[in-house]
CSV table of C-alpha atoms in Angstrom, one decimal:
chain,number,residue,atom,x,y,z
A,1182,UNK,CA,-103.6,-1.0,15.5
A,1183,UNK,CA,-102.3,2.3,17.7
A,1184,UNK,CA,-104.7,4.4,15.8
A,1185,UNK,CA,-108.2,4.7,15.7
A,1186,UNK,CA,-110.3,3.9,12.4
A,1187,UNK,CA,-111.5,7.1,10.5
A,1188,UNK,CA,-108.9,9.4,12.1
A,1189,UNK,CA,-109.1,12.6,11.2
A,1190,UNK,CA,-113.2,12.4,11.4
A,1191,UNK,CA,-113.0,11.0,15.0
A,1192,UNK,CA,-111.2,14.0,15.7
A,1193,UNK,CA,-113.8,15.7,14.2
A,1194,UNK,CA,-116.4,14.4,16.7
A,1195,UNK,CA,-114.0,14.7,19.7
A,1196,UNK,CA,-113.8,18.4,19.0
A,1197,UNK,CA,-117.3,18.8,18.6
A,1198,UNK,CA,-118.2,16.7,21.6
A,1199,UNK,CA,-115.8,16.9,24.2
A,1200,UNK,CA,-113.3,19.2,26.1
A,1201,UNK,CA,-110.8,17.5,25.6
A,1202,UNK,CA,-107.6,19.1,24.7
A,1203,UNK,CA,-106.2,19.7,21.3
A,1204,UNK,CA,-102.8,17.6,22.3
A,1205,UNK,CA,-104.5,14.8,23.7
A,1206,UNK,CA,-106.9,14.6,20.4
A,1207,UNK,CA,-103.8,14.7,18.8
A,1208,UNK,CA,-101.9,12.0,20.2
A,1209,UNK,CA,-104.9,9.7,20.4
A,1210,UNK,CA,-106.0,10.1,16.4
A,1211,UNK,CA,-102.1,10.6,15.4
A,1212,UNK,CA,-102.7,13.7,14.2
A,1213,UNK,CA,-100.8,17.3,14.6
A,1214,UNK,CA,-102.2,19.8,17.3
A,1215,UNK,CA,-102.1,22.3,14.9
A,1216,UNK,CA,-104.2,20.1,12.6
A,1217,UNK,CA,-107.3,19.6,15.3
A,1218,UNK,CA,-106.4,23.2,16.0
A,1219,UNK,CA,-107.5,23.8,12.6
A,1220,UNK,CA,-110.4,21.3,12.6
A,1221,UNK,CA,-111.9,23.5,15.5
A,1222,UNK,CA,-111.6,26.5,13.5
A,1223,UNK,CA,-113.1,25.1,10.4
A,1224,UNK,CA,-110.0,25.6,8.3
A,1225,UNK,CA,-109.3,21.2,8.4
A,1226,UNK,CA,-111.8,18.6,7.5
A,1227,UNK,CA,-114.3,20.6,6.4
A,1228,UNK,CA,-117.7,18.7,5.6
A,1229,UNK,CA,-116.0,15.7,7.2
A,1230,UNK,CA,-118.8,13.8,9.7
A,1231,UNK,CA,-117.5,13.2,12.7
A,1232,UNK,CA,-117.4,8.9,13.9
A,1233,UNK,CA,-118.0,8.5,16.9
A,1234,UNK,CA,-115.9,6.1,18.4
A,1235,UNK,CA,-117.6,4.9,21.2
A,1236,UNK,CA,-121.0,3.6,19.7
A,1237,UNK,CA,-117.8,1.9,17.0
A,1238,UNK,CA,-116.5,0.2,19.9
A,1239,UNK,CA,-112.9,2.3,19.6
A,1240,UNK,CA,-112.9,4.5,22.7
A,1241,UNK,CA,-114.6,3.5,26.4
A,1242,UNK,CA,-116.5,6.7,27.8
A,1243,UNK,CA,-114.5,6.4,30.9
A,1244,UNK,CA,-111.7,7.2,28.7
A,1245,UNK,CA,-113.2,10.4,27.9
A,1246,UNK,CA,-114.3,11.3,31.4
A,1247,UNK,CA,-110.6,10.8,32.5
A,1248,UNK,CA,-109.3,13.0,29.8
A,1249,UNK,CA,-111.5,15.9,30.4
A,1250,UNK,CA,-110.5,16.0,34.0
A,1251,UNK,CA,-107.0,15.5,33.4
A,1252,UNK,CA,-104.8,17.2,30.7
A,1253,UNK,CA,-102.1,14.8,30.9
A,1254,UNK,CA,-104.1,12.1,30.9
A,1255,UNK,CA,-103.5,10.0,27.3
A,1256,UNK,CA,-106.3,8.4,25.9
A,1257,UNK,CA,-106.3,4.4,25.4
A,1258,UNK,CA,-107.9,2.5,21.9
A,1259,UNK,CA,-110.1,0.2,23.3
A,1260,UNK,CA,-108.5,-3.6,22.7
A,1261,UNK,CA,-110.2,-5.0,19.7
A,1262,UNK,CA,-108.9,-9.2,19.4
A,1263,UNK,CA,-110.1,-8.8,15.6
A,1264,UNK,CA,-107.3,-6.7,15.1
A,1265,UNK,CA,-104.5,-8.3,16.3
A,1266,UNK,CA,-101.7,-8.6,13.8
A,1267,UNK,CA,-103.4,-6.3,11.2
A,1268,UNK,CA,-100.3,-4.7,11.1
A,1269,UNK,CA,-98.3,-7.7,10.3
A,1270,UNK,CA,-100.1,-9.0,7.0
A,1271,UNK,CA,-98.4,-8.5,3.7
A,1272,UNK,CA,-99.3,-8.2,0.2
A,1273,UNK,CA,-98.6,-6.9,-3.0
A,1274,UNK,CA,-96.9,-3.0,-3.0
A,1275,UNK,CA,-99.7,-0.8,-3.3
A,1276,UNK,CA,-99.1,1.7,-6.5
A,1277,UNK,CA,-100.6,4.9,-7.4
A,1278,UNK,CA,-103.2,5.3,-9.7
A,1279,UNK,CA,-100.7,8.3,-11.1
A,1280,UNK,CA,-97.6,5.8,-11.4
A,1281,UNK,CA,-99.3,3.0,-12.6
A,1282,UNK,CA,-98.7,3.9,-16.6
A,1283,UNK,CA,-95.2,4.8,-15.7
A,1284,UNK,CA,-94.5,0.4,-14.0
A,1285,UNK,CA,-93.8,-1.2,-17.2
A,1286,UNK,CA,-90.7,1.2,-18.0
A,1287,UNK,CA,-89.8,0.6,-15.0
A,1288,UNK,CA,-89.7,-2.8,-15.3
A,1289,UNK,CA,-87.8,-2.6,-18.2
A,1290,UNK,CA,-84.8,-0.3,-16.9
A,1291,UNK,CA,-84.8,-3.3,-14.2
A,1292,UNK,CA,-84.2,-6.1,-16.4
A,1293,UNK,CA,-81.9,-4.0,-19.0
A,1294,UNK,CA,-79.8,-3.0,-15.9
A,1295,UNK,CA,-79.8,-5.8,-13.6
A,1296,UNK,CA,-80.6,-9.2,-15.5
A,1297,UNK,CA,-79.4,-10.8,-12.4
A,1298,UNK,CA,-82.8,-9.9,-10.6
A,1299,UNK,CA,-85.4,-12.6,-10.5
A,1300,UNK,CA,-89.2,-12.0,-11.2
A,1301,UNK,CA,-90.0,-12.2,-7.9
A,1302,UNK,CA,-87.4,-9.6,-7.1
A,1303,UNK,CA,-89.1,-7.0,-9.3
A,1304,UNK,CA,-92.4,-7.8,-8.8
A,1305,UNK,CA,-91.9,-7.4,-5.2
A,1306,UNK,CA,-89.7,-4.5,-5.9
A,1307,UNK,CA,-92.3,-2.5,-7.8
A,1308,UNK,CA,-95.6,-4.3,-7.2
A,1309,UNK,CA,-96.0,-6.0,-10.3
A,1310,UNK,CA,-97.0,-9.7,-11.9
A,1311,UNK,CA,-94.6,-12.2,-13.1
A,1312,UNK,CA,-96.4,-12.2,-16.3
A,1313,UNK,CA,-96.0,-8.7,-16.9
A,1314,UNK,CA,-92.5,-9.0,-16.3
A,1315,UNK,CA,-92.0,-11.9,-18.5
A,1316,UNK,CA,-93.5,-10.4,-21.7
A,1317,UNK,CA,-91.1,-7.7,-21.5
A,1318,UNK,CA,-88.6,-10.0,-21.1
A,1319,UNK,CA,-88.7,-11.2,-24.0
A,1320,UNK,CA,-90.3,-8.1,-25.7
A,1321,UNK,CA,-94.0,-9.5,-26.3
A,1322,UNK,CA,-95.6,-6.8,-24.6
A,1323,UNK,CA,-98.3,-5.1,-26.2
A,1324,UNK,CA,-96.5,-1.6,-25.5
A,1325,UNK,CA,-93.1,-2.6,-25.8
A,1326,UNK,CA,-92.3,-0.1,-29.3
A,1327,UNK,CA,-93.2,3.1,-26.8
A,1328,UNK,CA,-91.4,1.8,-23.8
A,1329,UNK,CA,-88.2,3.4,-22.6
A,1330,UNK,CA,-86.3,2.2,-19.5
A,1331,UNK,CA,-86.9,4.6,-16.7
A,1332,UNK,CA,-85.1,4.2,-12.9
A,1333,UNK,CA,-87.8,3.2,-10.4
A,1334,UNK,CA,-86.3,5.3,-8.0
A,1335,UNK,CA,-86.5,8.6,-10.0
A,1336,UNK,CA,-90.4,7.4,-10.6
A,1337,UNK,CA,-90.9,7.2,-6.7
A,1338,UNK,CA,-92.1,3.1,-7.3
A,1339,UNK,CA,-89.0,1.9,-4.6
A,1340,UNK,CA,-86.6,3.4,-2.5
A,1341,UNK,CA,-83.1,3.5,-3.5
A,1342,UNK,CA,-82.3,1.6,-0.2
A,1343,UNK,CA,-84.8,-1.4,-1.0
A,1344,UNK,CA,-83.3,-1.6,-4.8
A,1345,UNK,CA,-79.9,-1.4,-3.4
A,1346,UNK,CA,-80.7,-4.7,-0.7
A,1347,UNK,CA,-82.2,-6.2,-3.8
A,1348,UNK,CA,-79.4,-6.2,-5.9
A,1349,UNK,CA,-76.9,-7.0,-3.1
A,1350,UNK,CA,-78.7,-10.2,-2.5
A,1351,UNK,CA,-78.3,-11.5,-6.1
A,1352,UNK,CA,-75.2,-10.8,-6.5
A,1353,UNK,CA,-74.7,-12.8,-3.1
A,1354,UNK,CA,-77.1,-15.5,-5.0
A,1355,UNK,CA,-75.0,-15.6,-7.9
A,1356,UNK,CA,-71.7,-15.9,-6.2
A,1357,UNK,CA,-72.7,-18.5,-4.2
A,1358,UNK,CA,-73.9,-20.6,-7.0
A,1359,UNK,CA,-70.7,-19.9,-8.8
A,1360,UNK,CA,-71.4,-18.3,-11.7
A,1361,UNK,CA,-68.9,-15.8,-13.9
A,1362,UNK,CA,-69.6,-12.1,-13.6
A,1363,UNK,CA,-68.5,-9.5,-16.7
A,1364,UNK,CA,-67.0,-6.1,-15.4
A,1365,UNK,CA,-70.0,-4.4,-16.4
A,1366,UNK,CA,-72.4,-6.3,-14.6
A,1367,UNK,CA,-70.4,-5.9,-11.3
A,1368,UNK,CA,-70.2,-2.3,-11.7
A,1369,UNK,CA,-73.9,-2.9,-11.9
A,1370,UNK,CA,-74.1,-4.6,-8.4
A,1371,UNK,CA,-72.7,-1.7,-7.0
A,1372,UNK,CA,-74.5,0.1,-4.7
A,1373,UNK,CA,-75.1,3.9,-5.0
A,1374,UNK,CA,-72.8,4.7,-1.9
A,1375,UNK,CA,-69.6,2.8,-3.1
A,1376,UNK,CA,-70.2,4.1,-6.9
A,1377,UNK,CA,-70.6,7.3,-5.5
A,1378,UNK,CA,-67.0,7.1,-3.6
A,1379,UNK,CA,-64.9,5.3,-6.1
A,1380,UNK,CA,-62.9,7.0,-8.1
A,1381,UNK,CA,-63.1,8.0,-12.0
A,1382,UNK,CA,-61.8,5.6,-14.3
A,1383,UNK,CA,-59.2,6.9,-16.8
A,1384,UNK,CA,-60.8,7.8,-20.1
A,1385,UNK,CA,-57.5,7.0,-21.9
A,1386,UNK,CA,-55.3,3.5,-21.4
A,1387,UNK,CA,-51.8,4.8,-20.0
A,1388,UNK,CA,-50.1,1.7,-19.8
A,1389,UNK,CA,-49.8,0.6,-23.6
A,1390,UNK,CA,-46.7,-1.3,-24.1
A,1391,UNK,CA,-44.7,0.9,-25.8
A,1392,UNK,CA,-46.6,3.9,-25.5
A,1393,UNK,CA,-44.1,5.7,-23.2
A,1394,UNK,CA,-41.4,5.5,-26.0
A,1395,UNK,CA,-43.5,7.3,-28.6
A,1396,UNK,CA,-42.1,10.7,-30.1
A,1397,UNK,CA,-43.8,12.4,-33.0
A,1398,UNK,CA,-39.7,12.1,-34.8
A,1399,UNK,CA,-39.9,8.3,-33.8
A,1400,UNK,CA,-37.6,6.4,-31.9
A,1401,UNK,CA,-34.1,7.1,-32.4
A,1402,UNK,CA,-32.7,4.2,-31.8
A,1403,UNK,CA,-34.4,2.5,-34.5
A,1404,UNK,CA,-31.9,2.1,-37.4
A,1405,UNK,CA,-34.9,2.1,-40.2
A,1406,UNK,CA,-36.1,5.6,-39.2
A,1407,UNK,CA,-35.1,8.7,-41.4
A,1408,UNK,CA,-32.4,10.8,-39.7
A,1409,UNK,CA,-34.1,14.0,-38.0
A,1410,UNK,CA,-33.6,17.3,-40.1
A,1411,UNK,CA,-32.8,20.5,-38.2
A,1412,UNK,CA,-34.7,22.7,-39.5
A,1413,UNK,CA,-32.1,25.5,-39.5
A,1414,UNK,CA,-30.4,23.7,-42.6
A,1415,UNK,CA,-33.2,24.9,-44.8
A,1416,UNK,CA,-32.3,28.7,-44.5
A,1417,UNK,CA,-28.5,27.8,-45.0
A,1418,UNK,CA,-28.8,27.3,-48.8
A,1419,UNK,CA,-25.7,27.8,-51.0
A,1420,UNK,CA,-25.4,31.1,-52.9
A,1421,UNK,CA,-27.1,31.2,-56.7
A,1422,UNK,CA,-24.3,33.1,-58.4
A,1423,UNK,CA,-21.2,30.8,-56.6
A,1424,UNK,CA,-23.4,28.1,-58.1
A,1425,UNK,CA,-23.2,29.6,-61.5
A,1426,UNK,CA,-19.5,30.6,-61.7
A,1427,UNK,CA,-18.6,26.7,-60.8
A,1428,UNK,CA,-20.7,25.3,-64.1
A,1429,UNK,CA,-18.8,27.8,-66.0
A,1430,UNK,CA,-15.1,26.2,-64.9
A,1431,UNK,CA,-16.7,23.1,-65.4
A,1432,UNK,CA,-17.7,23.6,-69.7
A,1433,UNK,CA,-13.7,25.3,-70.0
């Protein structure tokens, strides 16, 4: 721990019971100066009660003497043993209150998208349970009819980086192990980056066999296609009246 416990109300009490300086208060409760600025004028933490973190075993008094006499002087958090490697200690991703209702879609974008990720993955990924992830597996979930697959990233559950070193390492996983990947799922394996910088694919197939040889009068060199008609031959029509004097020869 770098920072004292109850920050922002041990800064109230420094304010309020020392001279020390705004920056030093600052640097010691890891707050702005223009935030204990603002706790001195009453515009920060107001109706906050200051802790006072030498009777809580945080701060010697020496310390204090020391800053008051010296502006540069940078006050030291007492060593506590207890909390040696706090820091270090995992758990479960802690989610919102306010994004909690929004997990299970979530969870189902992941395992519509990205089968390949195991329930460990997600539940690490967006701080979940196995079980959780399992009914909507296999679509058992209680509110599966009003679920719709939403990106995590666009709900703020992970960051695009962590979903991206996720979905690396199974497709590493799975390539080790040997098994067959479709096109689709390793365009899904993608990251964002190299999606991002590939280029378009073509909408249309341009290298039918055949295809290049295609004219709306077909092929000419096919000997079952119907001979081309220029179409100035149609206004080139033989006169009516030379017509009718040649049936008259004909009944003499």
């Amino acid at each position: 721990m770098n920072k004292p416990l109850m920050a922002k109300a041990t800064a109230v009490w420094l304010v309020d019971n020392t001279t020390i300086s705004f920056r030093q208060i600052a640097d010691f409760c890891g707050l702005h100066e223009l935030e204990v600025q603002g706790i001195a004028d009453g515009d920060v933490a107001a109706g906050v009660k200051g802790f006072d973190p030498v009777a809580n075993n945080q701060l010697d008094q020496i310390e204090i003497d020391r800053a008051e006499q010296s502006p540069t002087h940078k006050l030291k958090l007492k060593y506590n043993a207890a909390a040696v490697g706090e820091e270090k200690r995992r758990g479960p991703r802690y989610t919102p209150l306010s994004k909690r209702q929004d997990r299970p879609n979530s969870i189902l974008w992941l395992v519509k998208f990205h089968p390949e990720l195991t329930d460990g993955q997600i539940s690490k990924l967006v701080g979940t349970t196995k079980p959780t992830i399992q009914s909507i597996r296999e679509r058992t979930h209680w509110n599966i009819s009003n679920m719709q697959p939403i990106d995590p990233v666009a709900l703020g559950l992970c960051k695009q980086t962590e979903l991206d070193a996720v979905v690396q390492k199974a497709a590493a996983k799975r390539a080790t192990e040997g098994d067959v990947m479709t096109d689709d799922e390793r365009r899904k394996l993608v990251s964002t980056e190299q999606s991002l910088a590939a280029e378009p694919e073509p909408k249309i197939p341009s290298s039918i066999s055949g295809l290049e040889t295609f004219t709306l009068g077909g092929d000419p060199r096919d000997d079952d296609q119907d001979p081309i008609v220029d179409a100035d031959s149609f206004f080139n029509l033989p006169d009516k009246e030379s017509d009718e004097d040649e049936d008259e020869d004909d009944n003499r």
